mmCIF file of C-alpha atoms in Angstrom:
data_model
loop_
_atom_site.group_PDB
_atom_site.id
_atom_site.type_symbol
_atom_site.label_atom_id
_atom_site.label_comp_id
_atom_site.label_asym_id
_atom_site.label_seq_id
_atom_site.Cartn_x
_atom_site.Cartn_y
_atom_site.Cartn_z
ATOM 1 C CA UNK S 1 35.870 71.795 65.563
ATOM 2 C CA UNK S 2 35.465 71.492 61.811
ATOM 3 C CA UNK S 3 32.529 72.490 59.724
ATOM 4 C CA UNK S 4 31.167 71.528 56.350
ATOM 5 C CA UNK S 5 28.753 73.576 54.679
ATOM 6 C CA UNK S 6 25.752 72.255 52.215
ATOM 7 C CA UNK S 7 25.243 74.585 49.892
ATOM 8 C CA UNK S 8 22.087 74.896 48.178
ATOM 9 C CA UNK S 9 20.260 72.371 50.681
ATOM 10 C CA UNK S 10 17.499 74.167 52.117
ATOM 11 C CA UNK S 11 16.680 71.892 54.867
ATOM 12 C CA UNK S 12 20.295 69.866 55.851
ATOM 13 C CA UNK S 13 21.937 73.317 55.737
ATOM 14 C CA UNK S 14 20.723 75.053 58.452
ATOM 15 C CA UNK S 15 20.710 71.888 60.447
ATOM 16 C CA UNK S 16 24.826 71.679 60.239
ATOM 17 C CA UNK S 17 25.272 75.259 60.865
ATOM 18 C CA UNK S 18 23.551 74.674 64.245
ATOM 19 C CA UNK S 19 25.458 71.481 64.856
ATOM 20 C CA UNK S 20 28.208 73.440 64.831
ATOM 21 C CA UNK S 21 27.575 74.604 68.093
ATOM 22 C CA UNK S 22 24.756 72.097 69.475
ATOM 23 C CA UNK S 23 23.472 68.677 69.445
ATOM 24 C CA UNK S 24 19.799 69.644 68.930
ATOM 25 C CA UNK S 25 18.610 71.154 65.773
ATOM 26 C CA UNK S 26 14.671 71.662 65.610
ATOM 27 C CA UNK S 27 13.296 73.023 62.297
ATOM 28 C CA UNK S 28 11.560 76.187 62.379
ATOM 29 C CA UNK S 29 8.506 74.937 60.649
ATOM 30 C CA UNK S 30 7.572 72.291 62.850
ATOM 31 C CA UNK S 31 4.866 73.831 65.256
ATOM 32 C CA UNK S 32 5.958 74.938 68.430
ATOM 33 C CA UNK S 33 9.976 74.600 67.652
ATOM 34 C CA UNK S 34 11.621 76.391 69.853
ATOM 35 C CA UNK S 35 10.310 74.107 72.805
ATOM 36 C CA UNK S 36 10.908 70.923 71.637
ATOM 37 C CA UNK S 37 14.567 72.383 71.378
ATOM 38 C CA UNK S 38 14.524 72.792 74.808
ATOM 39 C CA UNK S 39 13.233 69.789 75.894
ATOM 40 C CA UNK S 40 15.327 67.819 73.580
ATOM 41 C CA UNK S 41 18.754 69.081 74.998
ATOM 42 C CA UNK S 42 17.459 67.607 77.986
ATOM 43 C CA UNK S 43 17.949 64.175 76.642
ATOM 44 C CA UNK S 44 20.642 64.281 74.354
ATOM 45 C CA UNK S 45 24.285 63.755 75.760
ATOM 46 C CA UNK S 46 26.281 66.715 76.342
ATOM 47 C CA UNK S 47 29.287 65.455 75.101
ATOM 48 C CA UNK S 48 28.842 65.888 71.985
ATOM 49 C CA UNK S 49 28.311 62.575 70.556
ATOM 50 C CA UNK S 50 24.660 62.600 69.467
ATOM 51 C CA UNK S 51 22.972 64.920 67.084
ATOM 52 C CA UNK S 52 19.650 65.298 66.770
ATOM 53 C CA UNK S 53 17.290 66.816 63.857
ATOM 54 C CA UNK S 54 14.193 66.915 63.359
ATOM 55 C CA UNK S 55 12.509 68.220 59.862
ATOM 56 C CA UNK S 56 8.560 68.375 59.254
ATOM 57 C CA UNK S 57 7.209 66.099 56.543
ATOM 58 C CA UNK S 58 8.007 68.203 53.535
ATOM 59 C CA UNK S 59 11.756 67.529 54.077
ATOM 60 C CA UNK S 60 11.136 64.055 52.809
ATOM 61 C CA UNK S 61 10.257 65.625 49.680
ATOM 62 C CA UNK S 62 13.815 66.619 49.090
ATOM 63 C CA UNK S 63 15.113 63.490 50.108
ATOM 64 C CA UNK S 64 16.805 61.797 46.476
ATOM 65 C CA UNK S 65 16.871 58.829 47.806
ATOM 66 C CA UNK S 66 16.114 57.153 51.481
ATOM 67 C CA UNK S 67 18.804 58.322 53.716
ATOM 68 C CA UNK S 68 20.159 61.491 51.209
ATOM 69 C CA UNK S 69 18.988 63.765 54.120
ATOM 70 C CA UNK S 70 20.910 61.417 56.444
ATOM 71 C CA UNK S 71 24.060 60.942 54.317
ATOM 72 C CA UNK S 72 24.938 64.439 54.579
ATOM 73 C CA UNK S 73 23.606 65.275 58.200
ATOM 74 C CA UNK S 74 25.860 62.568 59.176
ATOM 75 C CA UNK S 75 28.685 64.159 56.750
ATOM 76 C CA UNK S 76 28.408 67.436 58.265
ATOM 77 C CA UNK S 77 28.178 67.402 61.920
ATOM 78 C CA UNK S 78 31.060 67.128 64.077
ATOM 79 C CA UNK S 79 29.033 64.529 66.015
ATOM 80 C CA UNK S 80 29.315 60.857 65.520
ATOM 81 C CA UNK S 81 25.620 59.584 65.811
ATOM 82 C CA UNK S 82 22.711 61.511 64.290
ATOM 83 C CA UNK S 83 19.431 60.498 64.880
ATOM 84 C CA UNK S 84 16.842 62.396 62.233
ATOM 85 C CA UNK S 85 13.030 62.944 62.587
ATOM 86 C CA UNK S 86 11.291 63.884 59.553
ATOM 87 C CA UNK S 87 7.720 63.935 60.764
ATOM 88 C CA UNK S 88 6.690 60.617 62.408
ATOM 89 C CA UNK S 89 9.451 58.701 60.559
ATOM 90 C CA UNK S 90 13.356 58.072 62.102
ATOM 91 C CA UNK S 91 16.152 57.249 61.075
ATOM 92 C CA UNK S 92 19.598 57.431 62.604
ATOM 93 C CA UNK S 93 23.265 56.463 61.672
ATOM 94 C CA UNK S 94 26.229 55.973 63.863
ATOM 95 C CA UNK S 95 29.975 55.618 63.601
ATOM 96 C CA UNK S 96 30.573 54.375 66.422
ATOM 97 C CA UNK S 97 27.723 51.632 66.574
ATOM 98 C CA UNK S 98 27.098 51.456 62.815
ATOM 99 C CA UNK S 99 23.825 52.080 60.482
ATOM 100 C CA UNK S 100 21.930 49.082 61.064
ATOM 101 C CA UNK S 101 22.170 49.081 64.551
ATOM 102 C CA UNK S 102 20.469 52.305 65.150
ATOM 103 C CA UNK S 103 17.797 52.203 62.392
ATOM 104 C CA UNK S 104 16.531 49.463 64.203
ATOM 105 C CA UNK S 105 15.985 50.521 67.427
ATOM 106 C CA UNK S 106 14.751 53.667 65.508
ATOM 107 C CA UNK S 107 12.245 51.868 63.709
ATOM 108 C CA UNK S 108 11.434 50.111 66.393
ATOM 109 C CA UNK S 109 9.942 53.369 68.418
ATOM 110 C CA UNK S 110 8.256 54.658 65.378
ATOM 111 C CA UNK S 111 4.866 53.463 66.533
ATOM 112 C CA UNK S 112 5.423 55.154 69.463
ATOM 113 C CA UNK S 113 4.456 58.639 67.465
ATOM 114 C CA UNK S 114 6.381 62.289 68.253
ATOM 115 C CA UNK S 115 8.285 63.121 70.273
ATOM 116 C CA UNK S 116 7.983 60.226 72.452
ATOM 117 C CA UNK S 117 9.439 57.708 69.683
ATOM 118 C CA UNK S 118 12.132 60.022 69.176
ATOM 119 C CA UNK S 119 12.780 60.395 72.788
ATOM 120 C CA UNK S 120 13.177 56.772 73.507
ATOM 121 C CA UNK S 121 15.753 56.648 70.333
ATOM 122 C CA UNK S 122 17.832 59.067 71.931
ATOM 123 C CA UNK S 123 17.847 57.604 75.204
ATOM 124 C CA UNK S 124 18.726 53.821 73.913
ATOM 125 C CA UNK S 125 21.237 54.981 71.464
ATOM 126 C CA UNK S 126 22.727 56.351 73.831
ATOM 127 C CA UNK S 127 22.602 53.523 76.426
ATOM 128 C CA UNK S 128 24.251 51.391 73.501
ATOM 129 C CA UNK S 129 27.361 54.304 72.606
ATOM 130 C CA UNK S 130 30.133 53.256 74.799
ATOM 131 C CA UNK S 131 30.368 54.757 78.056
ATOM 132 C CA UNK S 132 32.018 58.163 77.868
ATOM 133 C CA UNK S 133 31.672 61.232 80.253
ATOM 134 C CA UNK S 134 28.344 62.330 80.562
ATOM 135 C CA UNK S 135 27.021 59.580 78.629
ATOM 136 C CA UNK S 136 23.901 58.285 79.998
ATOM 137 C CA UNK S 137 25.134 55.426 78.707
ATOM 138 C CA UNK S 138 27.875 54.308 81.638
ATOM 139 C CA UNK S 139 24.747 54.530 83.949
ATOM 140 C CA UNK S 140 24.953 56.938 86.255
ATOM 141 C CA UNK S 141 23.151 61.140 86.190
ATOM 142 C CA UNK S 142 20.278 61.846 85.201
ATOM 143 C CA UNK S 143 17.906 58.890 86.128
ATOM 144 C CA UNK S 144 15.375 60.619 87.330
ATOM 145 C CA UNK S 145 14.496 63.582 85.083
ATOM 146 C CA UNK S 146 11.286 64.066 83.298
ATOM 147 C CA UNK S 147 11.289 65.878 79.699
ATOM 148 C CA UNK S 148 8.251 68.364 79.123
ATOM 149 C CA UNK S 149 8.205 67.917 75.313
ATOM 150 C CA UNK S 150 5.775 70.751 73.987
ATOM 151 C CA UNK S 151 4.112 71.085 70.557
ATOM 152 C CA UNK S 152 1.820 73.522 69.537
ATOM 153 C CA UNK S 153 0.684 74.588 73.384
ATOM 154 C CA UNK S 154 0.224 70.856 74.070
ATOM 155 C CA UNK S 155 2.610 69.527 76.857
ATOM 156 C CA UNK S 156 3.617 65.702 76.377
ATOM 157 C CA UNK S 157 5.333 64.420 79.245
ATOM 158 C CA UNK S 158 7.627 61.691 79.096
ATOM 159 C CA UNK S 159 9.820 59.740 81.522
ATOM 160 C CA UNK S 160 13.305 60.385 79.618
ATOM 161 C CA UNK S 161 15.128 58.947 83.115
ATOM 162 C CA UNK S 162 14.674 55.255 82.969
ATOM 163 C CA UNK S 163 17.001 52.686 84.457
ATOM 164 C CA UNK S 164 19.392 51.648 82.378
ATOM 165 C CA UNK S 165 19.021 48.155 83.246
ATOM 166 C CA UNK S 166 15.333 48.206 82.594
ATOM 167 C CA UNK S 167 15.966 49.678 79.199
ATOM 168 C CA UNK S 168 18.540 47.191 78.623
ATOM 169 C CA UNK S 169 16.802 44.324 79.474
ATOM 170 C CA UNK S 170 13.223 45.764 77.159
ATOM 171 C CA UNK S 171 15.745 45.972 74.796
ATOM 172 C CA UNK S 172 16.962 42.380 74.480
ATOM 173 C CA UNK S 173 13.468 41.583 74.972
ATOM 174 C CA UNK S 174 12.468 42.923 71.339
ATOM 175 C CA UNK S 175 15.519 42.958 69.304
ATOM 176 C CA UNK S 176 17.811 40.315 70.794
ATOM 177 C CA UNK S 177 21.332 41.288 70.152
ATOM 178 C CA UNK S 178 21.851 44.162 67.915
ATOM 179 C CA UNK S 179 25.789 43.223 67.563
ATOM 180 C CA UNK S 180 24.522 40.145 65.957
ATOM 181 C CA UNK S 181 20.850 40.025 65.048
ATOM 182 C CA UNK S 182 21.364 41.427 61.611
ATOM 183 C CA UNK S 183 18.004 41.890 60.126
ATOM 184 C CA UNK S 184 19.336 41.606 56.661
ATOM 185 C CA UNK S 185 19.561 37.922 55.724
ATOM 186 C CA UNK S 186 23.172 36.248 55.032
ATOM 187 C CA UNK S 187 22.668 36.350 51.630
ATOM 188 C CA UNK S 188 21.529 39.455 50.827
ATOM 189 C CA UNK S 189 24.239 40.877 53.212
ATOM 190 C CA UNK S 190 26.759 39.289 51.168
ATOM 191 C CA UNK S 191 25.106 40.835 48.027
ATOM 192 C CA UNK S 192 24.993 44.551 49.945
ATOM 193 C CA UNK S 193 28.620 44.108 51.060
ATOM 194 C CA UNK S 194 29.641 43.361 47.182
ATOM 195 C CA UNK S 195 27.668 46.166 45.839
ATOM 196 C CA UNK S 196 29.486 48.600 48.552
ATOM 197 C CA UNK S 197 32.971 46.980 47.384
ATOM 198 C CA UNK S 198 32.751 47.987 43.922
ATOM 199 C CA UNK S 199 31.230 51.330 44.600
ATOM 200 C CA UNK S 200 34.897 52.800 44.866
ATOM 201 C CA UNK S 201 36.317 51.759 41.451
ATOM 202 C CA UNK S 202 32.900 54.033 39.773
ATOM 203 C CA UNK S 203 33.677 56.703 41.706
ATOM 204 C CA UNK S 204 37.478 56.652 40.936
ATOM 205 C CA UNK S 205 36.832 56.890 36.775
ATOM 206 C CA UNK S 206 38.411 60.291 36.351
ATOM 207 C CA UNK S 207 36.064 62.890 34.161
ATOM 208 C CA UNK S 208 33.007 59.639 33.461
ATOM 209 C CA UNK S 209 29.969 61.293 34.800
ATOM 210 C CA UNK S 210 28.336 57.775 34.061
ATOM 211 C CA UNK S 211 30.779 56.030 36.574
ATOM 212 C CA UNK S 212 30.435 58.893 38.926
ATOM 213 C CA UNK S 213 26.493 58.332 38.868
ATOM 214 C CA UNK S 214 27.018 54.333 39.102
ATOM 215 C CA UNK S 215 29.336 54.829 42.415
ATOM 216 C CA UNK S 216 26.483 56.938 43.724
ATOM 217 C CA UNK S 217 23.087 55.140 42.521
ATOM 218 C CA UNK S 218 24.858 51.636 44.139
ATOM 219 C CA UNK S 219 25.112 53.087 47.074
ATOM 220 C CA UNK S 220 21.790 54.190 46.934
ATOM 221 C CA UNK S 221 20.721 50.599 46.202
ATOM 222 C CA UNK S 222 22.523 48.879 48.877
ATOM 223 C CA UNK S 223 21.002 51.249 51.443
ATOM 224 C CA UNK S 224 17.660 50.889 50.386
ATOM 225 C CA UNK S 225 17.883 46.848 50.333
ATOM 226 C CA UNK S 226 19.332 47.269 54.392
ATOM 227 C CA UNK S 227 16.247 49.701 54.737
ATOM 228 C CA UNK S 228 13.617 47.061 53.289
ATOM 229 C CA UNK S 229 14.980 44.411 55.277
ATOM 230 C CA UNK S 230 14.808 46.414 58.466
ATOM 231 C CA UNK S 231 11.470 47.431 58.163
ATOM 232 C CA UNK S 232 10.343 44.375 57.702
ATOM 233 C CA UNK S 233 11.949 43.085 60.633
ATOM 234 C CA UNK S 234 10.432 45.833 62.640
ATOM 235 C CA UNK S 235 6.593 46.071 61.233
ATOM 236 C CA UNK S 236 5.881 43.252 58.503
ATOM 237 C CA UNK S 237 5.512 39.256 59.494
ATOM 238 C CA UNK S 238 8.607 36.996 58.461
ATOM 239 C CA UNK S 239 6.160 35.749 55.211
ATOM 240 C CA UNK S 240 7.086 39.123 53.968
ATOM 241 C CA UNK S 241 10.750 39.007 54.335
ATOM 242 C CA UNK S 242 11.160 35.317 53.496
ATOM 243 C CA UNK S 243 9.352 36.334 50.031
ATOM 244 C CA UNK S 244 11.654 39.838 49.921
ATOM 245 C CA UNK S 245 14.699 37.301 50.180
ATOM 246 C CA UNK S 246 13.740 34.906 47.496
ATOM 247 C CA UNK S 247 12.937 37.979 45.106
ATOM 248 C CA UNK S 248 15.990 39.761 45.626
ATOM 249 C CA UNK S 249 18.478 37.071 46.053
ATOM 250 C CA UNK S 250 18.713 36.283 42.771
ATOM 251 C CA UNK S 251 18.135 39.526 41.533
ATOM 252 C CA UNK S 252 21.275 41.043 43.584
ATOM 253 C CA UNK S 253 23.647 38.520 42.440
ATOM 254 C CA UNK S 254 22.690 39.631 38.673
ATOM 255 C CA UNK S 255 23.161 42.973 39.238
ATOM 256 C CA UNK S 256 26.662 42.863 41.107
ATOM 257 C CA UNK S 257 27.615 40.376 38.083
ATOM 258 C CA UNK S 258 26.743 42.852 35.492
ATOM 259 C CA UNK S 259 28.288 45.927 38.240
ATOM 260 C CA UNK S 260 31.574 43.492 38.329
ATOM 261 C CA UNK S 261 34.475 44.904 37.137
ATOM 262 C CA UNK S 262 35.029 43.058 34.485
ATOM 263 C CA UNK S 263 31.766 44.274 32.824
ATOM 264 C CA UNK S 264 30.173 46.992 33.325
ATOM 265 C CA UNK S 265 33.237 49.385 34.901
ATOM 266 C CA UNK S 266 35.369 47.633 31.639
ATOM 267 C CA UNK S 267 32.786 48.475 29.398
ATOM 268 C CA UNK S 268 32.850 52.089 30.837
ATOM 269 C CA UNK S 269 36.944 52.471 30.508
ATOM 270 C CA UNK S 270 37.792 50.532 27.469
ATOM 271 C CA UNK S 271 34.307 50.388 25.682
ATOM 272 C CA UNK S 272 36.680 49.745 22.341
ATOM 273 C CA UNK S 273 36.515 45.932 23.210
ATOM 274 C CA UNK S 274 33.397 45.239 23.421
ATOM 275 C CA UNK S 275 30.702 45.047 20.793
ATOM 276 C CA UNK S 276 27.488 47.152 21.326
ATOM 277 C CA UNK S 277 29.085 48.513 24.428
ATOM 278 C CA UNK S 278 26.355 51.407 24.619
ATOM 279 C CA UNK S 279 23.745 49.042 24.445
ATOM 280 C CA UNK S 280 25.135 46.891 27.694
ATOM 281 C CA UNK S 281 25.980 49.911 29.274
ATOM 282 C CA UNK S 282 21.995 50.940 28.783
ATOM 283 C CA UNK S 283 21.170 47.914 30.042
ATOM 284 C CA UNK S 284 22.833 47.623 33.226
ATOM 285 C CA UNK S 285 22.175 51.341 34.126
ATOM 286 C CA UNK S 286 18.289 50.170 33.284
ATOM 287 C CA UNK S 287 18.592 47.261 35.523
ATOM 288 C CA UNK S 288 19.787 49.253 38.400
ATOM 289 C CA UNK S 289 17.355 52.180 38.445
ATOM 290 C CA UNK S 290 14.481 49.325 37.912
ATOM 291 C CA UNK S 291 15.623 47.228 40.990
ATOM 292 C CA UNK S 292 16.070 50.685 43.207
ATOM 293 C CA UNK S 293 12.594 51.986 42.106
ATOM 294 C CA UNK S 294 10.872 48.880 43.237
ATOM 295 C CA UNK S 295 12.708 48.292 46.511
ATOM 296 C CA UNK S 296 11.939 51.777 47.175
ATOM 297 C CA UNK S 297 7.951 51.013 46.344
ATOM 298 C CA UNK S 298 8.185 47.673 48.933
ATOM 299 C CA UNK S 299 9.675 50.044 51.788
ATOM 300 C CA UNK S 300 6.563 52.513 51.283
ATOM 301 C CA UNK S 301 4.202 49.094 50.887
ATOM 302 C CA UNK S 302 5.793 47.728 54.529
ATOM 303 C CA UNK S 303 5.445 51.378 55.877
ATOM 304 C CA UNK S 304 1.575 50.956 54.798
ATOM 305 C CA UNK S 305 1.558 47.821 56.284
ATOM 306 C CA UNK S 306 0.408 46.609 52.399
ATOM 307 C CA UNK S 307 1.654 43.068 50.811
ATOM 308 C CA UNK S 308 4.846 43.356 48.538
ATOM 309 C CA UNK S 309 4.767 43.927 44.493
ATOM 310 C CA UNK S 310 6.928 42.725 42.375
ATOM 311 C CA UNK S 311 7.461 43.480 38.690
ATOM 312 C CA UNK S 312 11.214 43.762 37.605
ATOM 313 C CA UNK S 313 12.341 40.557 35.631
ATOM 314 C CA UNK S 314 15.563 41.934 34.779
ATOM 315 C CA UNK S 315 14.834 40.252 31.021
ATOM 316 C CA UNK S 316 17.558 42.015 29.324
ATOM 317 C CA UNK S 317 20.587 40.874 32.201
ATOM 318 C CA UNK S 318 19.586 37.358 32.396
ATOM 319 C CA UNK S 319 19.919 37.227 28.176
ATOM 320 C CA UNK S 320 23.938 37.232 28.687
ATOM 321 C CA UNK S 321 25.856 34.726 29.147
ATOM 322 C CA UNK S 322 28.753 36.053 30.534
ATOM 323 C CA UNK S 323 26.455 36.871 33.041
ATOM 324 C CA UNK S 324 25.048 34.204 33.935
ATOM 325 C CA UNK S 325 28.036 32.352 34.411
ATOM 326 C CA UNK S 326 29.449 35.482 36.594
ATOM 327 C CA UNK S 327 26.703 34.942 38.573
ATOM 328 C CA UNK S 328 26.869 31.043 39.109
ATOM 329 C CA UNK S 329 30.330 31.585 40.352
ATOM 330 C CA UNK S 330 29.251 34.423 42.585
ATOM 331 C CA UNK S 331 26.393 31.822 44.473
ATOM 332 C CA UNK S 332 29.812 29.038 44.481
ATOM 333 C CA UNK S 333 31.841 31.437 46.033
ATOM 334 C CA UNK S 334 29.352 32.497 48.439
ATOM 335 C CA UNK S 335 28.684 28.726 49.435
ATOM 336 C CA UNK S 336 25.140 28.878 47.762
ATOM 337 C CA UNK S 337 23.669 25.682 45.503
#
């Protein structure tokens, strides 16, 4: 079994040392720890392939960026789903049945409260993992146990045991299809995909700490745009997400012109050929820490169930015309008018 170590990280550290040598990893400073351990290696899988952590709410306020906490649980542990509390909100990712697919049954058992939202996680992530042994998954053990779940001297029961089929079949009944229900919208996906393509070429600029930061601030963005988009699926009306799409749509296509290779990475690596390459690198980095910041404030506005801001025009972008004609090509490509 291999181990990674996170130096310096007060909260994912710990967790990965414990994954090390099992799938439950409760925080010492949530209230009554020690039994919600317990009860939670009830539930998970003893095979090894779900983690689960949970972290109180100050955790979040270490988190960089949405899922930095996740990124390097997920790094870390030997296992290949996690699935992370950090007080009332979850989160999980998963190699084997990807990101989006787990965030939104996650988010979909967030009203739910602790423990039992994170119970009923656990138990239909793992009725989704492909059947393996021990997985509750393939449908057989363990139907009929009952999890005491205990915080702070008060015992929560809850039914950890159910059916597969019924679970199945709730499932389809609120989120219809994970495999293919994508709650991000075509065009944004296409947009997200982009944005993870040309992450690589930043972070292979040898001794640029400004392409080392780009390769890690898009990949920030394009999880934070899958993160809006799920939430909103989950908790806002489609109003809200038909408006997210028409602000970001055009938005994201600027961006990934002016993250294209043949601007901003060129103006990085052979800034001699351009004029005022400082000033268009300034921009773009601009432009990208503006869009993240306000996607960031529309995922706190859905998880207040408040109506989305907008105030990034993106002035200084849509003044090029290299850009602009990058872009128009991008929408042609993508089959957009």
């Amino acid at each position: 079994m291999h181990h990674f170590s996170v130096t310096g990280d007060s909260w994912t550290g710990p967790a990965i040392e414990a994954l090390a040598s099992t799938n439950v990893y409760v925080s010492t400073d949530i209230p009554g720890y020690a039994d919600l351990q317990a009860s939670l290696s009830q539930t998970v899988p003893a095979d090894g392939s779900i983690a689960v952590v949970v972290l109180p709410d100050e955790a979040a306020k270490a988190d960089q960026y949405t899922f930095y906490l996740l990124d390097k649980l997920t790094k870390g542990a030997d296992q290949q789903t996690v699935i992370l509390a950090i007080g009332d909100d979850l989160m999980g990712d998963s190699a084997a049945l990807g990101r989006d697919a787990v965030l939104t049954i996650a988010n979909q058992n967030e009203g739910a409260g602790m423990p039992a939202g994170l119970v009923e996680t656990v138990q239909e992530v793992s009725a989704e993992l492909p059947a393996a042994g021990g997985n509750p998954g393939s449908g057989s053990g363990g139907a009929d146990l009952l999890m005491p779940v205990i915080i702070g001297g008060v015992v929560l029961v809850a039914a950890v045991g159910v059916a597969v089929g019924l679970v199945a079949r709730r499932r389809r009944t609120s989120a219809p299809s994970l495999e293919s229900a994508d709650p991000v919208p075509p065009g944004i996906r296409l947009r997200v995909d982009r944005l993870r393509e040309l992450a690589p070429f930043y972070a292979a600029v040898p001794g640029n700490a400004i392409a080392a930061e780009t390769a890690t601030n898009i990949e920030a963005l394009a999880s934070h745009v899958e993160q809006l988009f799920i939430r909103l699926d989950a908790k806002a009306g489609e109003d809200q997400s038909v408006i997210a799409e028409a602000e970001y749509s055009d938005k994201l296509a600027r961006l990934v012109a002016a993250l294209d290779r043949d601007y901003l990475l060129d103006l990085l690596t052979r800034p001699d050929l351009w004029d005022t390459p400082d000033e268009r690198i300034g921009e773009v980095r601009e432009a990208l820490s503006a869009v993240t910041t306000q996607i960031v404030d529309n995922i706190k506005q859905v998880n207040a169930r408040k109506g989305l801001l907008f105030q990034v025009s993106l002035d200084s972008l849509i003044g090029r015309s290299e850009l602009r004609d990058w872009e128009r090509q991008f929408k042609k490509s993508s089959g957009e008018q």
